[in-house]
């Protein structure tokens, strides 16, 4: 099969690799029909996270079940499926608590199996992991929104849930990447009364507005803090979604959160010094982490299929799979929010 | 009046200071009838927090209203009152959200007024701050429990609420000081199904058990972690109360929390490096901070008066007020859990 490979910072290639084969009876082989590049892929692409060269990459894909291990009972060959960005068995104590990202038999696609940026993927714990889209291969127009359920929509939703968004909340979203924008949409879906999106980019502001942002703050640093404080009569927001993972984003998030509220964080933290004294003094809590998107997937899928959410708007760059290196470069330079490819 | 004064580390004296007088119409003067020493007083007593010498100290007291400013409407001269460890107006946006510790007109007793370890205290924002005990001066046997509502019981309760304790939760309490013990009691009051208290001290273990602890873990470090993991079938606990504020207590708390759960912290953090990556990977959240005990006071007062909780058990050392220096020394050496004095 053809699959993307990370070689070194700023060096991604598409190479021929062995087709995967089932290794235990709980697995499935999925033929990938849509894949994409994640903001979190940029950490190693830019050399900001260490990663060994030569291995497969990617963790978001849609596809068709090609083959099933003998113990898989909930899937049929030919099912059209969504893969969350980690696999999980769905039956361990952590999965039963809804924290599929801590599954005792769980793992990441690119570690131990095939990654999601390639033609085929061996899927461990297939019954627990894959979610079938009812009705077979969906309309092409739905594919981008369905693919966001692999990661960014579920992750934005996790930020909103972890920040404690409820009906009527005043919410702020720090970060205008695909996850931040999906966080806006998730907050709207949860009934937020006011959603303040922090973004300096007109194209991203437009998507935030389409997703339900009621206010856009386009300044930065202290000016942004002052603007959010003004918008909230000096009180701060009821729920803050931190969708970046940098020190600056954390500082901003904790500065605009009202006392007694929570910051939901879903960006892998890089170089963040946690403001523990401020959290203590102001009773600003922290929730979130590695999103258990599998848990959220069925409810979000229903809302994609019934048309009440359209997170696929975050894809603004479509690439030919063989040219995936260009997609990485486009996202790295922020020319693209998120890049998608459909495979033959 | 006579009042305790901090001079320097390990140097507390009782001195004559001017009687307080009302400075604005929203204030009251309270004659203190019971006071106590707090675990948090030990930070400056030991020189671990900086504090200027020569000023009043203390923040927990019961007393009788002696005099009222002209705008105070909810209190009468002669009322027997409980003072939370901070004052608050009860009407600002943060108070209305229940975060009285962030009141825009709030403050600490020893900063700008009289401290609570003395014969009289000028109470700013008296209507918002003081809670009247119905029926006048209570039975002496109730005084210790009532005094815990100034701080340690409300703070332990805040840890439990912030950790997300609900009916049936498996809870762990890190810290066997007065706050940790009250956290055990608060968890029981909230319906926890299992309460694991970490304590090496037999006397404190006995109080923890009296307060509802179902399991005592008396080992330390890695052995304690292993013991809690064994008690929870390797899963970790549903809610963790961090009632110390040291780096070791934080490490322990985050290590025994199950993925998707929350650590409620109420000890002023000292030298803690927050385990942000572990929090991210395991979705262990952080809640709590400076406890808004005024918010919790009425409900906890009801339960003290109806006999369903008896947090006063944490007082194991009674001192004559003029000898308060001995009480500090007894708590510093852990000969006493918490020390109380009744004033004439």
Short mmCIF file of N, CA and C in Angstrom, two decimals, chain A residues 178-248:
data_model
loop_
_atom_site.label_atom_id
_atom_site.label_comp_id
_atom_site.label_asym_id
_atom_site.label_seq_id
_atom_site.Cartn_x
_atom_site.Cartn_y
_atom_site.Cartn_z
N UNK A 178 -8.49 24.26 13.83
CA UNK A 178 -9.67 23.42 13.60
C UNK A 178 -10.33 23.02 14.92
N UNK A 179 -9.51 22.72 15.94
CA UNK A 179 -10.09 22.31 17.22
C UNK A 179 -10.81 23.48 17.88
N UNK A 180 -10.18 24.65 17.89
CA UNK A 180 -10.83 25.82 18.47
C UNK A 180 -12.14 26.13 17.78
N UNK A 181 -12.13 26.09 16.45
CA UNK A 181 -13.36 26.37 15.71
C UNK A 181 -14.44 25.32 16.05
N UNK A 182 -14.03 24.06 16.12
CA UNK A 182 -14.99 23.02 16.52
C UNK A 182 -15.46 23.25 17.97
N UNK A 183 -14.58 23.81 18.80
CA UNK A 183 -14.98 24.16 20.16
C UNK A 183 -16.09 25.19 20.18
N UNK A 184 -16.00 26.15 19.27
CA UNK A 184 -17.09 27.13 19.13
C UNK A 184 -18.40 26.40 18.79
N UNK A 185 -18.30 25.52 17.81
CA UNK A 185 -19.50 24.79 17.37
C UNK A 185 -20.05 23.91 18.51
N UNK A 186 -19.14 23.28 19.25
CA UNK A 186 -19.57 22.43 20.36
C UNK A 186 -20.25 23.26 21.44
N UNK A 187 -19.71 24.45 21.70
CA UNK A 187 -20.32 25.32 22.72
C UNK A 187 -21.72 25.73 22.28
N UNK A 188 -21.86 26.06 20.99
CA UNK A 188 -23.19 26.42 20.50
C UNK A 188 -24.16 25.24 20.64
N UNK A 189 -23.64 24.05 20.28
CA UNK A 189 -24.47 22.83 20.37
C UNK A 189 -24.92 22.56 21.81
N UNK A 190 -24.07 22.94 22.79
CA UNK A 190 -24.42 22.74 24.20
C UNK A 190 -25.27 23.88 24.76
N UNK A 191 -25.57 24.84 23.91
CA UNK A 191 -26.52 25.88 24.33
C UNK A 191 -25.90 27.13 24.91
N UNK A 192 -24.61 27.34 24.70
CA UNK A 192 -23.97 28.54 25.24
C UNK A 192 -24.74 29.79 24.81
N UNK A 193 -24.82 30.76 25.72
CA UNK A 193 -25.56 31.97 25.41
C UNK A 193 -24.71 32.99 24.65
N UNK A 194 -23.42 32.94 24.91
CA UNK A 194 -22.52 33.89 24.28
C UNK A 194 -21.20 33.17 24.05
N UNK A 195 -20.64 33.33 22.87
CA UNK A 195 -19.39 32.63 22.55
C UNK A 195 -18.41 33.64 21.97
N UNK A 196 -17.34 33.88 22.72
CA UNK A 196 -16.31 34.84 22.32
C UNK A 196 -15.15 34.06 21.72
N UNK A 197 -14.90 34.28 20.42
CA UNK A 197 -13.80 33.58 19.75
C UNK A 197 -12.62 34.53 19.63
N UNK A 198 -11.45 34.07 20.06
CA UNK A 198 -10.24 34.87 19.93
C UNK A 198 -9.55 34.47 18.63
N UNK A 199 -9.53 35.37 17.66
CA UNK A 199 -8.92 35.06 16.37
C UNK A 199 -8.54 36.34 15.66
N UNK A 200 -7.37 36.34 15.04
CA UNK A 200 -6.92 37.49 14.27
C UNK A 200 -7.08 37.28 12.78
N UNK A 201 -7.54 36.11 12.37
CA UNK A 201 -7.54 35.74 10.95
C UNK A 201 -8.96 35.83 10.39
N UNK A 202 -9.18 36.70 9.40
CA UNK A 202 -10.55 36.93 8.91
C UNK A 202 -11.26 35.66 8.42
N UNK A 203 -10.51 34.76 7.78
CA UNK A 203 -11.14 33.54 7.27
C UNK A 203 -11.60 32.66 8.44
N UNK A 204 -10.76 32.57 9.46
CA UNK A 204 -11.12 31.75 10.63
C UNK A 204 -12.23 32.44 11.44
N UNK A 205 -12.18 33.75 11.48
CA UNK A 205 -13.27 34.49 12.15
C UNK A 205 -14.61 34.17 11.48
N UNK A 206 -14.58 34.08 10.15
CA UNK A 206 -15.83 33.81 9.42
C UNK A 206 -16.38 32.43 9.77
N UNK A 207 -15.47 31.46 9.88
CA UNK A 207 -15.95 30.12 10.25
C UNK A 207 -16.45 30.13 11.69
N UNK A 208 -15.71 30.80 12.58
CA UNK A 208 -16.17 30.90 13.98
C UNK A 208 -17.58 31.49 14.03
N UNK A 209 -17.80 32.53 13.24
CA UNK A 209 -19.13 33.15 13.23
C UNK A 209 -20.17 32.17 12.68
N UNK A 210 -19.81 31.46 11.61
CA UNK A 210 -20.74 30.47 11.06
C UNK A 210 -21.04 29.37 12.09
N UNK A 211 -20.07 29.08 12.94
CA UNK A 211 -20.25 28.03 13.95
C UNK A 211 -20.97 28.54 15.20
N UNK A 212 -21.20 29.84 15.29
CA UNK A 212 -21.99 30.31 16.42
C UNK A 212 -21.32 31.33 17.31
N UNK A 213 -20.10 31.77 16.97
CA UNK A 213 -19.46 32.80 17.79
C UNK A 213 -20.31 34.07 17.74
N UNK A 214 -20.53 34.65 18.90
CA UNK A 214 -21.31 35.89 18.96
C UNK A 214 -20.41 37.11 19.00
N UNK A 215 -19.15 36.91 19.41
CA UNK A 215 -18.19 38.01 19.51
C UNK A 215 -16.84 37.51 19.04
N UNK A 216 -16.14 38.38 18.33
CA UNK A 216 -14.78 38.06 17.88
C UNK A 216 -13.83 39.04 18.55
N UNK A 217 -12.80 38.51 19.18
CA UNK A 217 -11.75 39.36 19.75
C UNK A 217 -10.50 39.15 18.90
N UNK A 218 -10.08 40.20 18.21
CA UNK A 218 -8.97 40.03 17.27
C UNK A 218 -7.68 40.66 17.78
N UNK A 219 -7.71 41.25 18.95
CA UNK A 219 -6.46 41.78 19.51
C UNK A 219 -5.70 40.63 20.18
N UNK A 220 -4.52 40.97 20.69
CA UNK A 220 -3.68 39.93 21.33
C UNK A 220 -3.18 40.42 22.68
N UNK A 221 -2.68 39.48 23.46
CA UNK A 221 -2.00 39.83 24.71
C UNK A 221 -2.93 40.60 25.64
N UNK A 222 -2.39 41.63 26.27
CA UNK A 222 -3.15 42.39 27.27
C UNK A 222 -4.39 43.05 26.66
N UNK A 223 -4.30 43.45 25.40
CA UNK A 223 -5.46 44.06 24.76
C UNK A 223 -6.61 43.07 24.65
N UNK A 224 -6.28 41.84 24.33
CA UNK A 224 -7.32 40.81 24.22
C UNK A 224 -7.97 40.58 25.58
N UNK A 225 -7.15 40.53 26.62
CA UNK A 225 -7.70 40.32 27.97
C UNK A 225 -8.65 41.46 28.32
N UNK A 226 -8.21 42.68 28.03
CA UNK A 226 -9.05 43.83 28.36
C UNK A 226 -10.36 43.77 27.58
N UNK A 227 -10.27 43.34 26.32
CA UNK A 227 -11.48 43.29 25.50
C UNK A 227 -12.47 42.24 26.04
N UNK A 228 -11.94 41.09 26.43
CA UNK A 228 -12.84 40.06 26.98
C UNK A 228 -13.42 40.54 28.31
N UNK A 229 -12.60 41.20 29.11
CA UNK A 229 -13.13 41.71 30.39
C UNK A 229 -14.23 42.73 30.14
N UNK A 230 -14.02 43.60 29.15
CA UNK A 230 -15.07 44.58 28.82
C UNK A 230 -16.35 43.89 28.38
N UNK A 231 -16.19 42.87 27.55
CA UNK A 231 -17.37 42.16 27.02
C UNK A 231 -18.14 41.48 28.14
N UNK A 232 -17.46 41.19 29.26
CA UNK A 232 -18.11 40.45 30.36
C UNK A 232 -18.27 41.33 31.60
N UNK A 233 -18.33 42.65 31.40
CA UNK A 233 -18.50 43.57 32.53
C UNK A 233 -17.46 43.35 33.62
N UNK A 234 -16.26 42.98 33.23
CA UNK A 234 -15.18 42.81 34.19
C UNK A 234 -15.18 41.51 34.96
N UNK A 235 -16.13 40.64 34.65
CA UNK A 235 -16.31 39.43 35.46
C UNK A 235 -15.47 38.27 34.95
N UNK A 236 -15.28 38.19 33.63
CA UNK A 236 -14.66 37.00 33.04
C UNK A 236 -15.72 36.04 32.56
N UNK A 237 -15.29 35.00 31.87
CA UNK A 237 -16.25 34.09 31.23
C UNK A 237 -16.53 32.87 32.12
N UNK A 238 -17.67 32.25 31.85
CA UNK A 238 -18.11 31.09 32.64
C UNK A 238 -17.36 29.82 32.28
N UNK A 239 -16.83 29.77 31.08
CA UNK A 239 -16.17 28.54 30.61
C UNK A 239 -15.18 28.95 29.54
N UNK A 240 -13.94 28.46 29.66
CA UNK A 240 -12.87 28.84 28.73
C UNK A 240 -12.33 27.58 28.06
N UNK A 241 -12.28 27.61 26.73
CA UNK A 241 -11.75 26.47 25.98
C UNK A 241 -10.33 26.84 25.53
N UNK A 242 -9.35 26.09 26.03
CA UNK A 242 -7.94 26.33 25.65
C UNK A 242 -7.59 25.29 24.60
N UNK A 243 -7.51 25.73 23.35
CA UNK A 243 -7.38 24.81 22.22
C UNK A 243 -6.08 25.00 21.47
N UNK A 244 -5.01 25.34 22.19
CA UNK A 244 -3.72 25.56 21.54
C UNK A 244 -2.64 24.70 22.19
N UNK A 245 -2.44 24.94 23.51
CA UNK A 245 -1.42 24.17 24.22
C UNK A 245 -0.12 24.92 24.45
N UNK A 246 -0.09 26.20 24.10
CA UNK A 246 1.13 26.98 24.36
C UNK A 246 1.01 27.76 25.67
N UNK A 247 2.15 28.25 26.13
CA UNK A 247 2.17 29.03 27.37
C UNK A 247 1.29 30.27 27.24
N UNK A 248 1.36 30.93 26.09
CA UNK A 248 0.57 32.15 25.93
C UNK A 248 -0.92 31.85 25.99
#
